[in-house]
Tab-separated table of C-alpha atoms in Angstrom:
chain	number	residue	atom	x	y	z
A	498	MET	CA	8.444	-20.957	-22.654
A	499	THR	CA	9.008	-17.907	-23.393
A	500	ASP	CA	9.824	-14.838	-20.820
A	501	ASP	CA	6.051	-12.939	-22.243
A	502	LEU	CA	5.092	-12.033	-18.773
A	503	THR	CA	3.247	-8.237	-18.257
A	504	LEU	CA	2.582	-7.235	-14.916
A	505	THR	CA	0.365	-3.527	-14.058
A	506	THR	CA	-0.846	-2.373	-11.007
A	507	THR	CA	-4.179	-1.060	-12.277
A	508	HIS	CA	-4.944	0.385	-9.199
A	509	THR	CA	-4.035	1.144	-5.023
A	510	ASP	CA	-6.181	3.277	-2.623
A	511	GLY	CA	-5.023	2.044	1.089
A	512	PRO	CA	-4.356	-1.436	1.784
A	513	LEU	CA	-5.919	-2.306	-1.407
A	514	ALA	CA	-4.231	-3.191	-4.381
A	515	ALA	CA	-4.905	-4.442	-8.033
A	516	LEU	CA	-2.045	-6.149	-9.971
A	517	CYS	CA	-2.911	-7.425	-13.819
A	518	VAL	CA	-1.065	-10.236	-15.314
A	519	GLY	CA	-0.518	-11.072	-18.465
A	520	GLY	CA	1.232	-13.331	-20.825
A	521	GLU	CA	2.518	-16.006	-19.730
A	522	ILE	CA	3.454	-17.482	-16.354
A	523	ASP	CA	5.608	-20.577	-16.327
A	524	ARG	CA	9.002	-21.586	-14.472
A	525	GLN	CA	11.020	-18.653	-15.842
A	526	THR	CA	7.925	-15.767	-15.019
A	527	ALA	CA	6.775	-17.047	-12.019
A	528	PRO	CA	9.507	-15.705	-9.487
A	529	ALA	CA	8.133	-12.062	-11.488
A	530	LEU	CA	5.118	-12.582	-11.273
A	531	ARG	CA	5.839	-12.916	-7.437
A	532	LYS	CA	8.539	-10.194	-6.338
A	533	GLU	CA	6.298	-7.557	-7.886
A	534	ALA	CA	3.455	-8.647	-6.011
A	535	LEU	CA	5.834	-9.262	-3.738
A	536	ASP	CA	6.492	-5.630	-3.486
A	537	VAL	CA	2.755	-3.656	-3.883
A	538	ILE	CA	2.352	-5.805	-0.999
A	539	ALA	CA	5.332	-4.046	0.832
A	540	GLN	CA	4.539	-0.966	0.157
A	541	GLY	CA	1.272	-1.256	1.914
A	542	HIS	CA	-1.262	-2.915	0.050
A	543	PRO	CA	-1.526	-5.259	2.011
A	544	HIS	CA	-5.494	-6.774	0.008
A	545	LEU	CA	-3.625	-8.048	-2.805
A	546	ILE	CA	-6.223	-8.966	-6.396
A	547	LEU	CA	-4.615	-10.339	-9.713
A	548	ASP	CA	-6.017	-10.019	-12.464
A	549	LEU	CA	-5.999	-12.813	-14.810
A	550	THR	CA	-8.235	-11.585	-17.466
A	551	GLU	CA	-5.249	-11.310	-19.688
A	552	ILE	CA	-3.430	-14.570	-19.310
A	553	THR	CA	-2.601	-16.653	-22.119
A	554	PHE	CA	-0.355	-19.746	-20.614
A	555	CYS	CA	0.304	-21.021	-17.042
A	556	ASP	CA	1.992	-24.351	-15.760
A	557	SER	CA	2.501	-25.601	-12.127
A	558	SER	CA	4.662	-22.414	-11.200
A	559	ARG	CA	2.033	-20.454	-11.227
A	560	PHE	CA	1.254	-22.512	-7.738
A	561	ASN	CA	3.822	-21.982	-5.776
A	562	ALA	CA	3.903	-18.526	-7.100
A	563	LEU	CA	0.596	-18.075	-5.782
A	564	ILE	CA	1.077	-19.699	-2.699
A	565	GLY	CA	4.520	-17.522	-1.792
A	566	ILE	CA	1.779	-14.451	-3.067
A	567	MET	CA	-1.089	-15.067	-0.132
A	568	ARG	CA	1.798	-16.436	2.676
A	569	CYS	CA	3.135	-12.554	2.177
A	570	ALA	CA	-0.240	-10.865	2.189
A	571	THR	CA	-1.018	-13.333	5.157
A	572	ALA	CA	1.848	-12.386	6.860
A	573	ALA	CA	1.369	-8.325	6.046
A	574	ASN	CA	-2.470	-8.887	7.836
A	575	GLY	CA	-3.840	-9.051	3.984
A	576	SER	CA	-5.299	-11.510	1.811
A	577	LEU	CA	-4.735	-11.997	-2.083
A	578	THR	CA	-8.004	-12.557	-4.574
A	579	LEU	CA	-8.054	-13.632	-7.582
A	580	ALA	CA	-10.133	-12.429	-10.297
A	581	ALA	CA	-11.252	-13.341	-14.500
A	582	VAL	CA	-9.128	-16.688	-13.292
A	583	PRO	CA	-9.133	-19.361	-16.603
A	584	ASP	CA	-11.032	-22.070	-16.762
A	585	ARG	CA	-8.156	-24.529	-16.682
A	586	LEU	CA	-6.928	-22.795	-13.432
A	587	SER	CA	-10.047	-22.272	-11.744
A	588	ARG	CA	-10.540	-26.401	-12.646
A	589	MET	CA	-7.129	-26.675	-10.702
A	590	LEU	CA	-7.027	-24.381	-8.328
A	591	ASP	CA	-10.051	-26.976	-7.369
A	592	LEU	CA	-9.210	-30.235	-7.566
A	593	THR	CA	-5.605	-28.879	-5.344
A	594	GLY	CA	-8.316	-26.853	-2.759
A	595	LEU	CA	-6.108	-23.810	-3.248
A	596	SER	CA	-9.735	-22.177	-3.918
A	597	THR	CA	-10.458	-22.110	-0.252
A	598	LEU	CA	-7.993	-20.223	-0.037
A	599	MET	CA	-7.655	-17.931	-2.588
A	600	PRO	CA	-11.781	-16.329	-3.533
A	601	SER	CA	-12.052	-15.752	-6.714
A	602	TYR	CA	-13.957	-13.716	-8.849
A	603	PRO	CA	-15.333	-13.706	-13.158
A	604	SER	CA	-13.844	-9.814	-13.042
A	605	ILE	CA	-11.180	-7.931	-11.718
A	606	GLU	CA	-14.588	-4.868	-10.756
A	607	THR	CA	-16.415	-7.152	-9.174
A	608	ALA	CA	-13.364	-8.935	-7.090
A	609	MET	CA	-12.989	-4.886	-6.227
A	610	ASN	CA	-16.623	-4.582	-5.505
A	611	ALA	CA	-16.281	-7.740	-2.735
A	612	ARG	CA	-12.316	-6.426	-1.755
A	613	LEU	CA	-13.284	-2.593	-1.151
A	614	PRO	CA	-15.777	-2.481	2.450
A	615	ALA	CA	-13.806	-5.392	3.840
A	616	THR	CA	-10.452	-3.131	3.291
A	617	SER	CA	-11.931	0.286	4.185
A	618	GLU	CA	-12.328	-0.775	7.491
A	619	PRO	CA	-9.510	0.261	9.535
A	620	ALA	CA	-6.883	-2.552	10.436
């Protein structure tokens, strides 16, 4: 695999942030995804949405990265939400039961709309 991964923070609003993930998530790139997500959470955005629209490949390394991000968000009284999850990844999340822990939405817009009311309340 390559280290072809792009990470772009596309939205920050109070405790909510959206991070667009593009390219490949594999053993080499998963640590960069985890680090960037944890940095966004540490900057005061514990409710994180990962926009997976631009993902072209992901292997089993994705689960460790996603679980680590979810644990960090939860520890900061936040949450991890997924948007535009590729079909193959969605099936794997369902099979492993992780889909019950990480809500997912068909697009970043629906994820943002679903998360905004919950995050606008005082902490």
